[in-house]
Coordinates of N, CA and C in Angstrom, one line a residue:
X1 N 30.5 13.9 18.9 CA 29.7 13.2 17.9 C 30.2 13.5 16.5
X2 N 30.8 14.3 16.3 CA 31.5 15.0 15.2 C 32.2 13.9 14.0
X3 N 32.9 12.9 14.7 CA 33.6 12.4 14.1 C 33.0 10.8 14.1
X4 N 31.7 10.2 14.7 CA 30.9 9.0 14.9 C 30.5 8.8 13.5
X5 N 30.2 7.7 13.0 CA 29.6 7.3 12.0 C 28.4 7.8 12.3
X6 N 27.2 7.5 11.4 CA 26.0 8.0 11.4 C 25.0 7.2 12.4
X7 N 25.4 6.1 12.2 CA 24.4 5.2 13.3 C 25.0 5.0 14.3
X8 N 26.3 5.3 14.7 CA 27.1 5.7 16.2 C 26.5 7.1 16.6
X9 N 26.4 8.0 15.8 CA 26.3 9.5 16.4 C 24.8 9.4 16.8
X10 N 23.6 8.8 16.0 CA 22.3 8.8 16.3 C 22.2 7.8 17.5
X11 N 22.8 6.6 17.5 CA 22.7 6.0 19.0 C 22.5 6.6 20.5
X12 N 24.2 7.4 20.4 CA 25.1 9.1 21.0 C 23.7 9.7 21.5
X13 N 22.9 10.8 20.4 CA 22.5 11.5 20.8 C 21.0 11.2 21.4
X14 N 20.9 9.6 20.8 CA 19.5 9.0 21.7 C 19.4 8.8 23.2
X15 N 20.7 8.7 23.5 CA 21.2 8.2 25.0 C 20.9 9.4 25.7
X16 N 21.0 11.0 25.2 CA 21.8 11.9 25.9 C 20.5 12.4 26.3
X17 N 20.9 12.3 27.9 CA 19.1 12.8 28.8 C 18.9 14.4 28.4
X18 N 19.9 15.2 28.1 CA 19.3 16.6 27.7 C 18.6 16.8 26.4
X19 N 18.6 16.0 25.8 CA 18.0 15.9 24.5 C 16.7 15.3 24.0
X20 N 16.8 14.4 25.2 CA 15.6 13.8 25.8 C 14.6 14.9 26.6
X21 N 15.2 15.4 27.5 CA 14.1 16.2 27.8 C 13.9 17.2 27.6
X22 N 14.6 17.8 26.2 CA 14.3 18.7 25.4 C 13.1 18.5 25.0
X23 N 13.0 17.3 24.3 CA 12.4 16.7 23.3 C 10.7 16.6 23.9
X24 N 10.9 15.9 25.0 CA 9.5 16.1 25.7 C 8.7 17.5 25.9
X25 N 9.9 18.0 26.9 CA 9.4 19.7 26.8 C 8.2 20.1 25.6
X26 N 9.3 20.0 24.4 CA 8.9 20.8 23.0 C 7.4 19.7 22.5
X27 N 7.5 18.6 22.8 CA 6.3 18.1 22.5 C 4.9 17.9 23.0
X28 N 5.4 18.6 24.7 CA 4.2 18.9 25.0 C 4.0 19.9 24.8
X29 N 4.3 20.7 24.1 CA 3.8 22.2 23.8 C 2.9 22.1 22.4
X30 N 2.5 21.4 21.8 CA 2.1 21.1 20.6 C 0.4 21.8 21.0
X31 N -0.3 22.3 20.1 CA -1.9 22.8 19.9 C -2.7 21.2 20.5
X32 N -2.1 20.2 19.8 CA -2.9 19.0 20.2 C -2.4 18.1 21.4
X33 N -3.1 17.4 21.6 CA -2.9 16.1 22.6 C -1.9 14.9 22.2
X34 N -0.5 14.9 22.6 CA 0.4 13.9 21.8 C 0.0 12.8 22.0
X35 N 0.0 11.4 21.1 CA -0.8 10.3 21.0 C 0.5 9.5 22.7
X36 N 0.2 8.2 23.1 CA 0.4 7.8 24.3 C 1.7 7.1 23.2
X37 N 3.2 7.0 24.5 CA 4.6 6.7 23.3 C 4.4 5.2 22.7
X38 N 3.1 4.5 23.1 CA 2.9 3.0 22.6 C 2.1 3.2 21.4
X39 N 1.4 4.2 21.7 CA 0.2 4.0 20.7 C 0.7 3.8 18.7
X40 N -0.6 3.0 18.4 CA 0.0 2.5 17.2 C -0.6 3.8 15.8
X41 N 0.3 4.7 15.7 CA 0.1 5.8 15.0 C 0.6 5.2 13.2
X42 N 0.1 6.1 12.7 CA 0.6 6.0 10.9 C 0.7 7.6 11.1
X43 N 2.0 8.0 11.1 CA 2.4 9.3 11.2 C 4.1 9.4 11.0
X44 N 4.3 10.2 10.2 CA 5.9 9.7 9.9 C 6.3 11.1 9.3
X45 N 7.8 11.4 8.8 CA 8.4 12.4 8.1 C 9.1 12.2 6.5
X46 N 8.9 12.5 6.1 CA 9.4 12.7 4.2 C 10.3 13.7 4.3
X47 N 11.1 13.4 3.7 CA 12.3 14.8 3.3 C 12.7 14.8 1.8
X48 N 12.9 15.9 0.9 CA 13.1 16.3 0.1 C 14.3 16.5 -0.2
X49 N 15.2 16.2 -0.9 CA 16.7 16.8 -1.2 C 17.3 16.4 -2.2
X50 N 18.1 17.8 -2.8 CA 18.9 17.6 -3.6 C 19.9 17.1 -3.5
X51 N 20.8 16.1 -4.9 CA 21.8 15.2 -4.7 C 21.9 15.1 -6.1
X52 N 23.2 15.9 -7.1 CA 23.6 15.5 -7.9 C 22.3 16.4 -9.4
X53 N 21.6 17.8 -8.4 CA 21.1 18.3 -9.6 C 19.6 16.9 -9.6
X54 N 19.0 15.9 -9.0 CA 18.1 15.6 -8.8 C 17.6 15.6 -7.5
X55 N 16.2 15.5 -7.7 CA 15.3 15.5 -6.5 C 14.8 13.9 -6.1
X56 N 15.5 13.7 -4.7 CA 15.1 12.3 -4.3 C 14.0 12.6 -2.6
X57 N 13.4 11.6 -3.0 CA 12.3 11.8 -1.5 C 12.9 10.8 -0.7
X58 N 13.1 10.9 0.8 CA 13.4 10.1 1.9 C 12.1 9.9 2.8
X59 N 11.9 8.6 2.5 CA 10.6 8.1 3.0 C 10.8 7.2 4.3
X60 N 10.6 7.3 5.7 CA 10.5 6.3 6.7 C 10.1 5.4 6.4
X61 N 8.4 5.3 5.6 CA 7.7 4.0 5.2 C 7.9 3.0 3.6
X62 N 9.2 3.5 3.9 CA 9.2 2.9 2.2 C 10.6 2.9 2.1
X63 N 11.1 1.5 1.4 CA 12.6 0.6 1.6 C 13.4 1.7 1.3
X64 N 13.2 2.5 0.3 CA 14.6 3.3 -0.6 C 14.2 4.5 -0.5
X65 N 15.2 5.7 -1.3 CA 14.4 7.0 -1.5 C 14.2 6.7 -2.9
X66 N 13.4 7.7 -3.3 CA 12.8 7.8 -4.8 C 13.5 8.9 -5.6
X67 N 13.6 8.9 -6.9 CA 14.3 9.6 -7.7 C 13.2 10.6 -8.3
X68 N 12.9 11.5 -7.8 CA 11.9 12.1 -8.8 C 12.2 13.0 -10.2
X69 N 13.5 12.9 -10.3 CA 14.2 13.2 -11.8 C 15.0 14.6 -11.4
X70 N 15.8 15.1 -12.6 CA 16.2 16.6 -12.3 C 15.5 17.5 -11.9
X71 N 16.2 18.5 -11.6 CA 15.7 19.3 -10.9 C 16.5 20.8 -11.1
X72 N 16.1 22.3 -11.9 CA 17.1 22.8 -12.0 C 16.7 24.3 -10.9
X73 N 15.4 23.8 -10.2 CA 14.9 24.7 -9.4 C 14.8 24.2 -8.2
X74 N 15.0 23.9 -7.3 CA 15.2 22.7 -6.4 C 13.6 22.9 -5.1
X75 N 13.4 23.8 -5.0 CA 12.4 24.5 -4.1 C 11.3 25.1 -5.4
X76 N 11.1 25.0 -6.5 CA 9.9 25.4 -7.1 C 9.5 23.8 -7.7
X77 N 10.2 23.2 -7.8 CA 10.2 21.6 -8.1 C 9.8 20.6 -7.1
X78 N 10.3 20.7 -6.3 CA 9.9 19.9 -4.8 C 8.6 20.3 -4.4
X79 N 8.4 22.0 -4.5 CA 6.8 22.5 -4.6 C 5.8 21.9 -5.2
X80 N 6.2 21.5 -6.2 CA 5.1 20.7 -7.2 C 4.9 19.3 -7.0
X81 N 6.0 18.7 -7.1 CA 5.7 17.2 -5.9 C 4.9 17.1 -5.2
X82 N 5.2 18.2 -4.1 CA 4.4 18.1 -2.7 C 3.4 18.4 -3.1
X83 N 2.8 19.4 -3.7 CA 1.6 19.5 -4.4 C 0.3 18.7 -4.9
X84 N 1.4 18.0 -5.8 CA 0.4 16.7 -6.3 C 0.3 15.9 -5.2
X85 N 0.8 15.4 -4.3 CA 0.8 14.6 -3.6 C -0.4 15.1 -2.6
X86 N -0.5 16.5 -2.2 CA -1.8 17.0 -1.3 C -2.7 16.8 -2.2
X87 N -2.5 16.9 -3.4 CA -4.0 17.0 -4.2 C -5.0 15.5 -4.8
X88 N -3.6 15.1 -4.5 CA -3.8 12.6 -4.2 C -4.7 12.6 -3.6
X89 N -4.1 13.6 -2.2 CA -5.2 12.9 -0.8 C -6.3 13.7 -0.9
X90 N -6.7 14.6 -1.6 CA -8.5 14.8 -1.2 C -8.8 15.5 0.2
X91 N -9.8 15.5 0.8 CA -10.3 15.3 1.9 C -9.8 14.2 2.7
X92 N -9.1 13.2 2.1 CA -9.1 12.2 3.3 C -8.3 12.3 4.6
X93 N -7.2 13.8 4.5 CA -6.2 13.4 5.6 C -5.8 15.2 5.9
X94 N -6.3 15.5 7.0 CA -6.2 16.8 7.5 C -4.8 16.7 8.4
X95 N -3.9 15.9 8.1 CA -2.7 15.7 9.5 C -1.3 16.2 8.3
X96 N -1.0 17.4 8.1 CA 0.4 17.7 6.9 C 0.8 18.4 7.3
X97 N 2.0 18.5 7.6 CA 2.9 20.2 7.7 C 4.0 19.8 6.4
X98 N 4.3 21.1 5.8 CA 5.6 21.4 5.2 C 6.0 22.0 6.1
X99 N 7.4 21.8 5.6 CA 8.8 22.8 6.6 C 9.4 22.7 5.9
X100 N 10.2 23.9 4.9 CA 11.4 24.3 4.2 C 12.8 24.6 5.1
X101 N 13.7 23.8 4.9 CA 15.3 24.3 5.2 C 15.6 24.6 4.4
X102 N 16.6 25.6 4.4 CA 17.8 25.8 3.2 C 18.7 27.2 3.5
X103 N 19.8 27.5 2.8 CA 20.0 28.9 3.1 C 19.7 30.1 3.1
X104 N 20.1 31.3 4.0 CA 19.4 32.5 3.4 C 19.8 32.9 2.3
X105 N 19.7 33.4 1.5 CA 20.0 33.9 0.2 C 19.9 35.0 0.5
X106 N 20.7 35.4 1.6 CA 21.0 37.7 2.0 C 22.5 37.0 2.5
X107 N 22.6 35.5 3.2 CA 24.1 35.5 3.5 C 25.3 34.6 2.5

């Protein structure tokens, strides 16, 4: 898949039954009850990343990413985004995880 375009290689690794039942495996291991694969959920993933010294968000539910301006701290900046954004919702929505990638900074 190394050499696939991007929507060739994600097709690739949709097809591939080990990945698939990776995938189940790891999802029924969750604390909660996974919703049924039809059911009509509002649940999705946001990603954070730098590109060019700014911070853009990748949104599933929304046509484009967003430019949320420079950025010369990329993880104390993104922090505050995410931030405001928990502090939007109030009480109204107990369903969030963050998850930080990045390198170690020992290698």
């Amino acid at each position: 898949t190394k050499d696939m375009a991007p929507l060739d290689r994600s097709l690739e690794l949709e097809r591939t039954e080990a990945i698939a039942q990776a995938h189940g495996a790891s999802a029924a291991e969750g604390q909660t009850a996974a919703p049924a694969a039809d059911a009509n959920v509002d649940l999705h993933y946001a990603a954070f990343v730098s590109v060019d010294g700014h911070i853009y968000e990748l949104d599933g539910g929304i046509p484009g990413p967003i430019d949320h301006g420079p950025s010369s701290d990329f993880l104390k900046d993104a922090a505050k985004i995410i931030q405001k954004r928990i502090s939007a919702l109030g009480n109204t929505s107990q369903l969030l995880s963050v998850l930080s990638l990045g390198p170690n900074p020992e290698n």
